[in-house]
Amino acid sequence: MVDFLMKFNPITQAFIATLFTWGMTALGAALVFMTKTLNQRLLDSMLGFAGGVMIAASYWSLLAPAITMSEGNPIGNWFPAAFGFLLGGVFLWGIDKILPHLHPNSSIAGAEGYLPKRRKRSTLLVLAITLHNIPEGLAVGIAFGALANGGTEASLAGALTLALGIGIQNFPEGVAVSMPLRGEGMSRRKSFFYGQFSGMVEPIAAVIGAVAVSFIEPLLPYALSFAAGAMIFVVAEEVIPSSQEKGNKDLASMSLMFGFTLMMILDVALG
């Protein structure tokens, strides 16, 4: 796979990689063709697992490289990582306040954002998953965009590892949208469409991120940290609470630990 992608420029590589992550979202959404309902404990464990993957990816694939790239910074090698991380969280917090959305496992009364009750439940669920697919797409795009500034096969393997981890945790995200809609009586085809639709934003965000850092090298550590901060905000504000709302706190927490461990192993072993 590494040899195949080396034939393309980093922007194209990012696009191809996020087609995979989008495909994993669609694969999760496709469960609606096999069953109408999904065990709540299983769904909560999948959400917890996704959160663990995102937390591990935020450090090993994004923050740690940003700190390494910042050696020699006159303020301190910690500054780009700290500033970008906080900026990413503030950015997602702002979008969270504006964009109408509904977290998985929440009733329509729990919708958030500007004028959320004017929209259907299906739309609000899709917008919620789309909200945290944006930083995921940016993270993959930025990782591949870094290759334009002297990347090697090893750094390409790291970017691929990040895309693999994001793809793995996108599977339960597709499930988290399509299965509740199917359970409420929506047709299988429409439930699948809404479930996979939320992943469409990742290739777009990836291309934007790759283009930005490909042409502005000093931006790279800030961009990596920005994506990490945005992902951590999503995990803390949405993924973890959603995984524990139905009372399966221990199961969701252990699943998070497993997801974190798996992503750590992938990143250290392959990246």
C-alpha positions in Angstrom: 0.0 0.0 0.0 2.9 2.4 0.8 4.5 1.7 -2.5 1.2 2.3 -4.3 0.6 5.7 -2.6 4.1 6.9 -3.2 3.2 7.3 -6.8 0.8 10.2 -5.9 1.3 13.6 -4.5 0.3 14.1 -0.8 -3.0 15.8 -1.6 -4.1 12.9 -3.7 -2.8 10.5 -1.0 -4.9 12.2 1.6 -8.0 12.0 -0.7 -7.5 8.3 -1.3 -7.0 7.6 2.4 -10.1 9.4 3.4 -12.1 7.6 0.8 -11.3 4.5 2.9 -12.4 6.2 6.1 -15.6 7.3 4.4 -16.1 3.7 3.2 -15.8 2.4 6.8 -18.5 4.8 7.9 -20.7 3.4 5.1 -19.8 -0.2 6.1 -21.1 0.6 9.6 -24.2 2.2 8.3 -24.8 -0.9 6.1 -25.7 -3.0 9.2 -29.2 -1.7 8.8 -29.6 -4.2 5.9 -29.1 -7.0 8.4 -31.0 -6.0 11.5 -33.5 -3.3 12.6 -32.1 -2.9 16.1 -28.7 -3.1 17.7 -28.0 -4.1 21.3 -27.5 -0.9 23.4 -24.5 -2.4 25.2 -22.9 -3.2 21.9 -23.5 0.3 20.6 -22.2 2.0 23.7 -19.1 -0.2 23.7 -18.5 0.8 20.0 -18.8 4.4 20.9 -16.4 4.0 23.8 -13.9 2.2 21.5 -14.1 5.1 19.0 -13.3 7.6 21.7 -10.3 5.6 22.7 -8.9 5.5 19.2 -9.4 9.2 18.8 -7.6 10.1 22.0 -4.6 7.9 21.2 -4.5 9.3 17.6 -4.6 12.8 19.0 -1.4 12.3 20.9 0.8 9.8 19.0 -0.2 10.9 15.4 -0.7 14.6 16.0 0.6 16.2 19.2 3.9 14.2 19.6 5.0 15.0 16.0 4.0 18.6 16.5 6.2 18.9 19.5 9.1 17.2 17.7 8.8 19.6 14.7 8.8 22.6 17.1 12.3 22.1 18.4 14.2 25.4 18.3 11.0 27.5 18.5 12.1 30.7 20.2 9.2 30.6 22.7 9.5 26.9 23.4 8.9 23.6 21.6 5.7 23.3 23.6 4.1 26.5 22.3 2.8 25.4 18.8 1.3 22.3 20.3 -0.3 24.1 23.2 -1.6 27.0 21.1 -2.9 24.8 18.2 -4.5 22.3 20.6 -6.4 25.0 22.5 -7.4 26.7 19.2 -8.8 23.5 17.8 -10.9 23.0 20.9 -12.2 26.6 20.8 -13.0 26.2 17.1 -15.1 23.0 17.6 -16.8 24.6 20.7 -17.9 27.5 18.4 -19.2 25.2 15.7 -20.9 23.1 18.4 -22.8 26.2 19.6 -23.9 27.2 16.1 -24.5 23.9 14.2 -27.8 22.2 15.1 -27.0 18.6 16.0 -28.2 15.6 18.2 -25.8 13.3 19.9 -26.3 9.5 19.6 -28.5 8.1 22.3 -30.1 11.5 22.9 -33.8 12.3 22.5 -34.9 15.2 20.2 -35.3 17.3 23.4 -31.5 17.1 23.9 -30.6 18.7 20.6 -28.0 21.4 20.7 -26.9 24.3 18.5 -28.8 27.3 17.0 -32.5 26.6 16.6 -32.1 22.8 16.7 -35.8 22.0 17.1 -36.6 23.2 13.6 -34.9 20.2 12.1 -35.7 16.5 11.9 -34.0 14.0 14.1 -32.3 12.4 11.1 -30.8 15.7 10.0 -29.6 16.4 13.6 -27.9 13.0 14.0 -26.1 13.3 10.7 -24.9 16.8 11.6 -23.6 15.5 14.9 -21.4 12.9 13.3 -20.4 15.3 10.5 -19.3 17.7 13.2 -16.6 15.4 14.5 -15.7 14.0 11.1 -14.4 17.4 10.1 -11.3 17.2 12.5 -10.8 13.6 11.6 -10.6 14.5 8.0 -8.3 17.4 8.7 -6.0 15.2 10.8 -5.5 12.7 8.0 -5.1 15.5 5.4 -2.5 17.3 7.6 -0.6 14.1 8.2 -0.3 13.5 4.5 0.3 17.1 3.7 3.4 17.0 5.9 4.9 14.6 3.4 5.2 17.5 0.9 7.8 19.0 3.3 10.3 16.2 3.2 8.3 13.2 4.1 9.7 9.6 3.9 8.3 6.2 3.5 8.3 6.0 7.3 6.2 9.2 7.7 3.9 7.9 5.0 3.4 4.8 7.0 2.5 7.0 10.0 -0.1 8.9 8.0 -1.5 5.6 6.7 -1.7 4.3 10.3 -3.7 7.4 11.3 -6.1 6.8 8.4 -6.4 3.2 9.4 -7.3 4.1 13.0 -9.8 6.8 12.0 -11.3 4.3 9.6 -11.7 1.7 12.3 -13.5 4.1 14.6 -15.7 5.4 11.8 -17.5 2.0 11.7 -19.4 2.6 14.9 -20.1 6.2 13.9 -22.0 4.9 10.8 -23.8 2.5 13.1 -24.6 5.3 15.6 -26.6 7.2 12.9 -28.2 4.5 10.8 -29.4 2.1 13.5 -31.4 4.6 15.6 -33.1 5.9 12.4 -34.0 2.4 11.4 -35.3 1.6 14.9 -37.7 4.6 14.5 -39.2 3.2 11.4 -37.1 4.8 8.6 -36.5 2.5 5.6 -33.3 0.6 5.4 -32.2 2.5 2.3 -32.7 5.9 3.8 -31.1 4.9 7.1 -28.1 3.7 5.3 -27.9 6.9 3.2 -28.0 9.1 6.2 -25.5 7.0 8.0 -22.9 7.0 5.3 -23.6 10.6 4.3 -21.9 11.9 7.5 -18.6 10.5 6.3 -18.6 12.5 3.1 -17.0 15.5 4.7 -13.8 13.7 5.5 -12.3 13.6 2.0 -13.2 17.3 1.6 -11.6 18.3 5.0 -8.6 16.1 4.2 -7.9 17.9 0.9 -8.2 21.3 2.6 -5.8 20.3 5.4 -3.3 18.7 3.0 -3.3 21.8 0.7 -2.8 24.2 3.6 0.2 22.5 5.1 1.7 21.6 1.8 2.2 25.2 0.9 2.8 26.8 4.4 5.4 24.6 6.1 5.6 26.7 9.4 1.9 26.1 9.8 2.4 22.3 10.2 2.9 21.9 14.0 0.0 24.3 14.6 -2.2 22.4 12.2 -1.4 19.0 13.7 -2.2 20.3 17.2 -5.3 22.1 16.0 -6.7 18.8 14.6 -5.7 17.1 17.9 -7.5 19.7 20.0 -10.6 19.5 17.8 -10.7 15.7 18.2 -10.3 15.7 21.9 -13.1 18.3 22.3 -15.4 16.0 20.3 -14.4 13.0 22.5 -15.0 14.8 25.7 -18.1 16.7 24.7 -19.9 14.0 22.6 -18.4 10.6 22.3 -17.8 9.7 25.9 -21.1 11.2 27.2 -23.1 9.4 24.5 -21.4 6.1 25.3 -22.5 6.4 29.0 -25.9 7.9 28.8 -27.7 4.6 28.9 -25.9 3.4 32.0 -23.2 1.2 30.5 -20.4 3.3 32.0 -18.0 0.5 32.9 -18.4 -1.3 29.6 -17.9 2.0 27.7 -14.9 2.9 29.7 -13.2 -0.4 29.2 -14.0 -0.2 25.5 -12.3 3.2 25.4 -9.2 1.7 27.0 -9.2 -1.0 24.4 -9.6 1.4 21.6 -6.8 3.6 23.0 -4.5 0.6 23.4 -5.1 -0.6 19.9 -4.4 2.8 18.3 -1.3 3.2 20.4 0.0 -0.2 19.2 -0.8 0.6 15.6 0.9 3.9 15.7 4.0 2.7 17.6 4.4 -0.5 15.6 3.5 0.8 12.1 4.1 4.5 12.3 
